[in-house]
PDB file of C-alpha atoms in Angstrom:
ATOM      1  CA  ASP A   7     -16.033  32.336 -13.890  1.00  0.00           C
ATOM      2  CA  THR A   8     -13.485  31.209 -11.325  1.00  0.00           C
ATOM      3  CA  ALA A   9     -15.185  29.613  -8.335  1.00  0.00           C
ATOM      4  CA  VAL A  10     -12.430  30.243  -5.771  1.00  0.00           C
ATOM      5  CA  SER A  11      -9.827  32.805  -6.710  1.00  0.00           C
ATOM      6  CA  GLN A  12      -6.812  33.799  -4.709  1.00  0.00           C
ATOM      7  CA  THR A  13      -4.216  36.453  -5.351  1.00  0.00           C
ATOM      8  CA  PRO A  14      -1.379  36.644  -5.928  1.00  0.00           C
ATOM      9  CA  LYS A  15      -0.411  33.351  -7.526  1.00  0.00           C
ATOM     10  CA  TYR A  16       3.261  33.908  -6.766  1.00  0.00           C
ATOM     11  CA  LEU A  17       4.764  35.940  -3.967  1.00  0.00           C
ATOM     12  CA  VAL A  18       8.484  36.401  -3.412  1.00  0.00           C
ATOM     13  CA  THR A  19       9.464  38.503  -0.436  1.00  0.00           C
ATOM     14  CA  GLN A  20      12.248  39.080   2.034  1.00  0.00           C
ATOM     15  CA  MET A  21      12.418  37.825   5.580  1.00  0.00           C
ATOM     16  CA  GLY A  22      10.796  40.146   8.049  1.00  0.00           C
ATOM     17  CA  ASN A  23       8.265  41.583   5.624  1.00  0.00           C
ATOM     18  CA  ASP A  24       4.496  41.540   6.103  1.00  0.00           C
ATOM     19  CA  LYS A  25       2.336  40.200   3.281  1.00  0.00           C
ATOM     20  CA  SER A  26      -1.279  39.345   2.559  1.00  0.00           C
ATOM     21  CA  ILE A  27      -2.986  36.784   0.367  1.00  0.00           C
ATOM     22  CA  LYS A  28      -6.561  37.398  -0.701  1.00  0.00           C
ATOM     23  CA  CYS A  29      -9.267  34.860  -1.434  1.00  0.00           C
ATOM     24  CA  GLU A  30     -12.747  35.207  -2.828  1.00  0.00           C
ATOM     25  CA  GLN A  31     -15.386  32.604  -3.646  1.00  0.00           C
ATOM     26  CA  ASN A  32     -18.478  33.114  -5.774  1.00  0.00           C
ATOM     27  CA  LEU A  33     -20.135  29.805  -4.935  1.00  0.00           C
ATOM     28  CA  GLY A  34     -22.274  31.081  -2.085  1.00  0.00           C
ATOM     29  CA  HIS A  35     -20.533  28.713   0.323  1.00  0.00           C
ATOM     30  CA  ASP A  36     -20.721  29.247   4.053  1.00  0.00           C
ATOM     31  CA  THR A  37     -17.297  27.942   5.017  1.00  0.00           C
ATOM     32  CA  MET A  38     -13.849  28.970   3.852  1.00  0.00           C
ATOM     33  CA  TYR A  39     -10.431  27.555   4.695  1.00  0.00           C
ATOM     34  CA  TRP A  40      -6.731  28.201   4.472  1.00  0.00           C
ATOM     35  CA  TYR A  41      -4.465  25.212   3.917  1.00  0.00           C
ATOM     36  CA  LYS A  42      -0.681  25.110   3.776  1.00  0.00           C
ATOM     37  CA  GLN A  43       1.143  22.690   1.479  1.00  0.00           C
ATOM     38  CA  ASP A  44       4.772  22.172   2.407  1.00  0.00           C
ATOM     39  CA  SER A  45       7.695  21.169   0.217  1.00  0.00           C
ATOM     40  CA  LYS A  46       6.811  17.495   0.682  1.00  0.00           C
ATOM     41  CA  LYS A  47       3.310  18.183  -0.661  1.00  0.00           C
ATOM     42  CA  PHE A  48       1.653  17.610   2.698  1.00  0.00           C
ATOM     43  CA  LEU A  49      -1.558  19.626   3.067  1.00  0.00           C
ATOM     44  CA  LYS A  50      -2.511  20.885   6.491  1.00  0.00           C
ATOM     45  CA  ILE A  51      -5.449  22.973   7.624  1.00  0.00           C
ATOM     46  CA  MET A  52      -4.592  26.331   9.139  1.00  0.00           C
ATOM     47  CA  PHE A  53      -7.866  28.182   9.609  1.00  0.00           C
ATOM     48  CA  SER A  54     -11.540  27.900   8.835  1.00  0.00           C
ATOM     49  CA  TYR A  55     -14.301  30.480   8.881  1.00  0.00           C
ATOM     50  CA  ASN A  56     -18.020  29.844   8.787  1.00  0.00           C
ATOM     51  CA  ASN A  57     -20.159  32.869   8.008  1.00  0.00           C
ATOM     52  CA  LYS A  58     -17.349  35.170   9.158  1.00  0.00           C
ATOM     53  CA  GLU A  59     -16.885  33.233  12.408  1.00  0.00           C
ATOM     54  CA  LEU A  60     -13.524  31.579  13.102  1.00  0.00           C
ATOM     55  CA  ILE A  61     -14.232  27.903  13.756  1.00  0.00           C
ATOM     56  CA  ILE A  62     -10.884  26.220  13.195  1.00  0.00           C
ATOM     57  CA  ASN A  63      -7.596  27.676  14.352  1.00  0.00           C
ATOM     58  CA  GLU A  64      -4.887  25.060  14.219  1.00  0.00           C
ATOM     59  CA  THR A  65      -1.507  25.400  15.859  1.00  0.00           C
ATOM     60  CA  VAL A  66      -0.226  28.174  13.674  1.00  0.00           C
ATOM     61  CA  PRO A  67       2.185  30.948  14.737  1.00  0.00           C
ATOM     62  CA  ASN A  68       0.278  34.075  15.688  1.00  0.00           C
ATOM     63  CA  ARG A  69       2.145  35.874  12.929  1.00  0.00           C
ATOM     64  CA  PHE A  70      -0.577  34.402  10.721  1.00  0.00           C
ATOM     65  CA  SER A  71      -3.898  36.169  11.004  1.00  0.00           C
ATOM     66  CA  PRO A  72      -6.951  35.376   8.909  1.00  0.00           C
ATOM     67  CA  LYS A  73      -9.603  37.989   8.267  1.00  0.00           C
ATOM     68  CA  SER A  74     -13.060  37.449   6.817  1.00  0.00           C
ATOM     69  CA  PRO A  75     -14.838  40.711   5.944  1.00  0.00           C
ATOM     70  CA  ASP A  76     -17.812  38.752   4.609  1.00  0.00           C
ATOM     71  CA  LYS A  77     -18.598  35.127   3.909  1.00  0.00           C
ATOM     72  CA  ALA A  78     -17.312  35.359   0.337  1.00  0.00           C
ATOM     73  CA  HIS A  79     -13.851  36.568   1.322  1.00  0.00           C
ATOM     74  CA  LEU A  80     -11.105  35.156   3.495  1.00  0.00           C
ATOM     75  CA  ASN A  81      -7.734  36.850   3.550  1.00  0.00           C
ATOM     76  CA  LEU A  82      -4.515  35.704   5.168  1.00  0.00           C
ATOM     77  CA  HIS A  83      -2.077  38.200   6.597  1.00  0.00           C
ATOM     78  CA  ILE A  84       1.411  37.121   7.594  1.00  0.00           C
ATOM     79  CA  ASN A  85       3.667  39.304   9.731  1.00  0.00           C
ATOM     80  CA  SER A  86       7.447  39.101  10.047  1.00  0.00           C
ATOM     81  CA  LEU A  87       7.865  36.457   7.381  1.00  0.00           C
ATOM     82  CA  GLU A  88      10.385  33.686   8.017  1.00  0.00           C
ATOM     83  CA  LEU A  89      12.182  31.314   5.659  1.00  0.00           C
ATOM     84  CA  GLY A  90      10.068  28.426   6.988  1.00  0.00           C
ATOM     85  CA  ASP A  91       6.894  30.132   5.822  1.00  0.00           C
ATOM     86  CA  SER A  92       7.820  29.302   2.234  1.00  0.00           C
ATOM     87  CA  ALA A  93       5.060  27.012   0.981  1.00  0.00           C
ATOM     88  CA  VAL A  94       1.988  26.938  -1.216  1.00  0.00           C
ATOM     89  CA  TYR A  95      -1.084  28.349   0.500  1.00  0.00           C
ATOM     90  CA  PHE A  96      -4.487  27.207  -0.681  1.00  0.00           C
ATOM     91  CA  CYS A  97      -7.799  28.821  -0.032  1.00  0.00           C
ATOM     92  CA  ALA A  98     -10.864  26.590  -0.226  1.00  0.00           C
ATOM     93  CA  SER A  99     -14.589  26.770   0.374  1.00  0.00           C
ATOM     94  CA  SER A 100     -17.386  24.320   0.996  1.00  0.00           C
ATOM     95  CA  GLN A 101     -21.072  24.280   1.706  1.00  0.00           C
ATOM     96  CA  ASP A 102     -22.129  23.931   5.315  1.00  0.00           C
ATOM     97  CA  LEU A 103     -24.922  21.426   4.912  1.00  0.00           C
ATOM     98  CA  GLY A 104     -25.961  18.267   6.696  1.00  0.00           C
ATOM     99  CA  ARG A 105     -24.635  16.275   3.772  1.00  0.00           C
ATOM    100  CA  LEU A 106     -20.882  16.422   3.663  1.00  0.00           C
ATOM    101  CA  GLY A 107     -19.771  18.560   0.776  1.00  0.00           C
ATOM    102  CA  LYS A 108     -16.635  18.680  -1.266  1.00  0.00           C
ATOM    103  CA  ALA A 109     -14.201  21.551  -0.924  1.00  0.00           C
ATOM    104  CA  PHE A 110     -13.382  23.740  -3.902  1.00  0.00           C
ATOM    105  CA  PHE A 111      -9.812  24.999  -3.966  1.00  0.00           C
ATOM    106  CA  GLY A 112      -8.226  28.123  -5.316  1.00  0.00           C
ATOM    107  CA  GLN A 113      -5.207  27.798  -7.587  1.00  0.00           C
ATOM    108  CA  GLY A 114      -2.787  28.309  -4.690  1.00  0.00           C
ATOM    109  CA  THR A 115      -0.287  31.017  -3.803  1.00  0.00           C
ATOM    110  CA  ARG A 116       3.348  30.006  -3.905  1.00  0.00           C
ATOM    111  CA  LEU A 117       5.092  32.025  -1.227  1.00  0.00           C
ATOM    112  CA  THR A 118       8.878  32.181  -1.311  1.00  0.00           C
ATOM    113  CA  VAL A 119      10.672  33.931   1.518  1.00  0.00           C
ATOM    114  CA  VAL A 120      14.289  34.851   0.759  1.00  0.00           C
TER     115      VAL A 120
ATOM    116  CA  ALA B   3      -2.184   8.840  14.870  1.00  0.00           C
ATOM    117  CA  GLN B   4      -2.562   9.324  11.159  1.00  0.00           C
ATOM    118  CA  LYS B   5      -6.179   9.763  10.157  1.00  0.00           C
ATOM    119  CA  ILE B   6      -5.510   9.187   6.457  1.00  0.00           C
ATOM    120  CA  THR B   7      -2.780   6.845   5.262  1.00  0.00           C
ATOM    121  CA  GLN B   8      -1.592   6.534   1.711  1.00  0.00           C
ATOM    122  CA  THR B   9       1.116   3.904   1.638  1.00  0.00           C
ATOM    123  CA  GLN B  10       2.214   4.328  -1.981  1.00  0.00           C
ATOM    124  CA  PRO B  11       4.467   7.361  -2.398  1.00  0.00           C
ATOM    125  CA  GLY B  12       4.775   6.618  -6.113  1.00  0.00           C
ATOM    126  CA  MET B  13       3.073   4.431  -8.686  1.00  0.00           C
ATOM    127  CA  PHE B  14       3.701   3.650 -12.338  1.00  0.00           C
ATOM    128  CA  VAL B  15       1.071   2.443 -14.770  1.00  0.00           C
ATOM    129  CA  GLN B  16       1.031   1.812 -18.491  1.00  0.00           C
ATOM    130  CA  GLU B  17      -1.267   3.888 -20.602  1.00  0.00           C
ATOM    131  CA  LYS B  18      -4.737   2.313 -21.025  1.00  0.00           C
ATOM    132  CA  GLU B  19      -4.312   0.073 -17.983  1.00  0.00           C
ATOM    133  CA  ALA B  20      -6.221   0.394 -14.724  1.00  0.00           C
ATOM    134  CA  VAL B  21      -4.534   1.446 -11.497  1.00  0.00           C
ATOM    135  CA  THR B  22      -5.586   1.379  -7.854  1.00  0.00           C
ATOM    136  CA  LEU B  23      -4.369   3.979  -5.392  1.00  0.00           C
ATOM    137  CA  ASP B  24      -4.666   2.909  -1.772  1.00  0.00           C
ATOM    138  CA  CYS B  25      -6.148   4.883   1.080  1.00  0.00           C
ATOM    139  CA  THR B  26      -6.997   3.814   4.611  1.00  0.00           C
ATOM    140  CA  TYR B  27      -8.587   6.024   7.207  1.00  0.00           C
ATOM    141  CA  ASP B  28      -9.141   6.132  10.922  1.00  0.00           C
ATOM    142  CA  THR B  29     -12.170   7.630  12.604  1.00  0.00           C
ATOM    143  CA  SER B  30     -14.595   6.783  15.378  1.00  0.00           C
ATOM    144  CA  ASP B  31     -17.229   9.138  13.991  1.00  0.00           C
ATOM    145  CA  PRO B  32     -20.064   7.230  12.277  1.00  0.00           C
ATOM    146  CA  SER B  33     -20.643  10.123   9.883  1.00  0.00           C
ATOM    147  CA  TYR B  34     -17.804  11.067   7.564  1.00  0.00           C
ATOM    148  CA  GLY B  35     -16.967  11.726   3.960  1.00  0.00           C
ATOM    149  CA  LEU B  36     -14.052  10.541   1.895  1.00  0.00           C
ATOM    150  CA  PHE B  37     -12.653  12.511  -1.018  1.00  0.00           C
ATOM    151  CA  TRP B  38     -10.037  12.122  -3.684  1.00  0.00           C
ATOM    152  CA  TYR B  39      -8.265  15.081  -5.243  1.00  0.00           C
ATOM    153  CA  LYS B  40      -5.830  15.267  -8.120  1.00  0.00           C
ATOM    154  CA  GLN B  41      -2.974  17.754  -8.183  1.00  0.00           C
ATOM    155  CA  PRO B  42      -1.232  17.991 -11.561  1.00  0.00           C
ATOM    156  CA  SER B  43       2.159  19.635 -11.937  1.00  0.00           C
ATOM    157  CA  SER B  44       0.428  22.972 -12.519  1.00  0.00           C
ATOM    158  CA  GLY B  45      -0.539  22.878  -8.834  1.00  0.00           C
ATOM    159  CA  GLU B  46      -4.301  23.210  -8.682  1.00  0.00           C
ATOM    160  CA  MET B  47      -6.398  20.837  -6.589  1.00  0.00           C
ATOM    161  CA  ILE B  48      -9.047  19.077  -8.649  1.00  0.00           C
ATOM    162  CA  PHE B  49     -11.899  17.216  -6.966  1.00  0.00           C
ATOM    163  CA  LEU B  50     -12.381  13.723  -8.385  1.00  0.00           C
ATOM    164  CA  ILE B  51     -14.813  11.700  -6.339  1.00  0.00           C
ATOM    165  CA  TYR B  52     -16.686  11.576  -3.041  1.00  0.00           C
ATOM    166  CA  GLN B  53     -17.972   8.732  -0.851  1.00  0.00           C
ATOM    167  CA  GLY B  54     -20.200   9.250   2.173  1.00  0.00           C
ATOM    168  CA  SER B  55     -20.019   6.878   5.112  1.00  0.00           C
ATOM    169  CA  TYR B  56     -23.698   6.014   4.751  1.00  0.00           C
ATOM    170  CA  ASP B  57     -23.621   5.548   1.005  1.00  0.00           C
ATOM    171  CA  GLN B  58     -24.613   2.021   0.112  1.00  0.00           C
ATOM    172  CA  GLN B  59     -22.934   1.922  -3.262  1.00  0.00           C
ATOM    173  CA  ASN B  60     -19.394   2.671  -4.321  1.00  0.00           C
ATOM    174  CA  ALA B  61     -19.046   6.083  -5.934  1.00  0.00           C
ATOM    175  CA  THR B  62     -18.202   6.376  -9.620  1.00  0.00           C
ATOM    176  CA  GLU B  63     -17.351   9.423 -11.730  1.00  0.00           C
ATOM    177  CA  GLY B  64     -16.435   8.575 -15.309  1.00  0.00           C
ATOM    178  CA  ARG B  65     -13.140   6.687 -15.278  1.00  0.00           C
ATOM    179  CA  TYR B  66     -12.836   7.083 -11.514  1.00  0.00           C
ATOM    180  CA  SER B  67     -14.388   4.739  -9.021  1.00  0.00           C
ATOM    181  CA  LEU B  68     -13.974   4.423  -5.306  1.00  0.00           C
ATOM    182  CA  ASN B  69     -13.626   0.975  -3.795  1.00  0.00           C
ATOM    183  CA  PHE B  70     -15.155   1.622  -0.380  1.00  0.00           C
ATOM    184  CA  GLN B  71     -14.670  -1.109   2.202  1.00  0.00           C
ATOM    185  CA  LYS B  72     -16.118   0.284   5.388  1.00  0.00           C
ATOM    186  CA  ALA B  73     -15.182  -2.588   7.690  1.00  0.00           C
ATOM    187  CA  ARG B  74     -11.573  -2.342   6.555  1.00  0.00           C
ATOM    188  CA  LYS B  75     -11.688   1.457   6.621  1.00  0.00           C
ATOM    189  CA  SER B  76     -10.328   1.675   3.133  1.00  0.00           C
ATOM    190  CA  ALA B  77     -11.310   3.939   0.255  1.00  0.00           C
ATOM    191  CA  ASN B  78      -9.145   3.063  -2.707  1.00  0.00           C
ATOM    192  CA  LEU B  79      -9.319   5.048  -5.918  1.00  0.00           C
ATOM    193  CA  VAL B  80      -9.492   3.065  -9.132  1.00  0.00           C
ATOM    194  CA  ILE B  81      -8.632   4.798 -12.382  1.00  0.00           C
ATOM    195  CA  SER B  82      -9.603   2.803 -15.439  1.00  0.00           C
ATOM    196  CA  ALA B  83      -7.976   3.148 -18.866  1.00  0.00           C
ATOM    197  CA  SER B  84      -5.158   5.415 -17.671  1.00  0.00           C
ATOM    198  CA  GLN B  85      -4.231   8.368 -19.831  1.00  0.00           C
ATOM    199  CA  LEU B  86      -1.005  10.357 -19.965  1.00  0.00           C
ATOM    200  CA  GLY B  87      -2.903  13.295 -18.482  1.00  0.00           C
ATOM    201  CA  ASP B  88      -3.579  11.268 -15.353  1.00  0.00           C
ATOM    202  CA  SER B  89       0.043  11.722 -14.283  1.00  0.00           C
ATOM    203  CA  ALA B  90      -0.246  13.771 -11.098  1.00  0.00           C
ATOM    204  CA  MET B  91      -0.290  13.654  -7.305  1.00  0.00           C
ATOM    205  CA  TYR B  92      -3.417  12.083  -5.863  1.00  0.00           C
ATOM    206  CA  PHE B  93      -4.640  12.888  -2.383  1.00  0.00           C
ATOM    207  CA  CYS B  94      -7.145  11.024  -0.271  1.00  0.00           C
ATOM    208  CA  ALA B  95      -8.950  13.153   2.312  1.00  0.00           C
ATOM    209  CA  MET B  96     -11.588  12.767   4.983  1.00  0.00           C
ATOM    210  CA  ARG B  97     -14.049  15.056   6.686  1.00  0.00           C
ATOM    211  CA  GLU B  98     -15.501  13.797   9.972  1.00  0.00           C
ATOM    212  CA  GLY B  99     -18.813  14.746  11.470  1.00  0.00           C
ATOM    213  CA  PRO B 100     -22.329  15.434  10.234  1.00  0.00           C
ATOM    214  CA  THR B 101     -21.774  18.927   8.893  1.00  0.00           C
ATOM    215  CA  GLY B 102     -19.512  20.508   6.324  1.00  0.00           C
ATOM    216  CA  ARG B 103     -17.927  22.797   8.906  1.00  0.00           C
ATOM    217  CA  ARG B 104     -14.992  20.565   9.611  1.00  0.00           C
ATOM    218  CA  ALA B 105     -11.887  20.764   7.483  1.00  0.00           C
ATOM    219  CA  LEU B 106     -10.523  18.024   5.290  1.00  0.00           C
ATOM    220  CA  THR B 107      -7.677  15.932   6.635  1.00  0.00           C
ATOM    221  CA  PHE B 108      -5.369  14.842   3.848  1.00  0.00           C
ATOM    222  CA  GLY B 109      -3.097  11.878   3.326  1.00  0.00           C
ATOM    223  CA  SER B 110       0.485  12.296   2.187  1.00  0.00           C
ATOM    224  CA  GLY B 111      -0.392  11.665  -1.443  1.00  0.00           C
ATOM    225  CA  THR B 112       0.601   9.242  -4.194  1.00  0.00           C
ATOM    226  CA  ARG B 113       2.476  10.382  -7.260  1.00  0.00           C
ATOM    227  CA  LEU B 114       1.130   8.540 -10.280  1.00  0.00           C
ATOM    228  CA  GLN B 115       3.109   8.373 -13.486  1.00  0.00           C
ATOM    229  CA  VAL B 116       1.438   7.046 -16.604  1.00  0.00           C
ATOM    230  CA  GLN B 117       3.863   5.624 -19.115  1.00  0.00           C
ATOM    231  CA  PRO B 118       3.206   5.475 -22.872  1.00  0.00           C
TER     232      PRO B 118
END
């Protein structure tokens, strides 16, 4: 059983298109995240949801919109894709407890905008 | 200011030797957690080890140990008896605050290459 699964693994699309990446976790975690890893491997938080509530919204173009239909799912929709959006996007989840918990990551979605 | 600093972009180590990957952090929050993740060439992020700010002892997980020096704000990862499969990117990360609701802040990573 995959703990955090995201689809698709690879996504190649043209500039200007709209695309979505889906993420699901079966760990019963309360908090889910989207991270972006650029070409230099730097990982940066984009969004975080806790029990379907948006709690972190970093400086991200509003072409990116997260949606959490329930606490096990967090999708990322991107409008009007640009070349600079090419990156690996990771979904992650963690438990929202008093004790700090580790984040479990999905396998990543490599987005290439051409 | 950088919250997590990894000063070694790349490291080489001979198989079966130990290697230390450096990580320093910056926070004014008394409650925080420090994490190390491994990212092999296949791309997935693999959790290795965790150290809480209030933990009295250094964390260990098999061949991985974390050299936690709170006063120096350092959390170095030590890999003992390196194996060829340890070749990967290694990321240090921190979560600040008393709950798990905050996101991880990552360092820039260290690429480790294990040589036969």
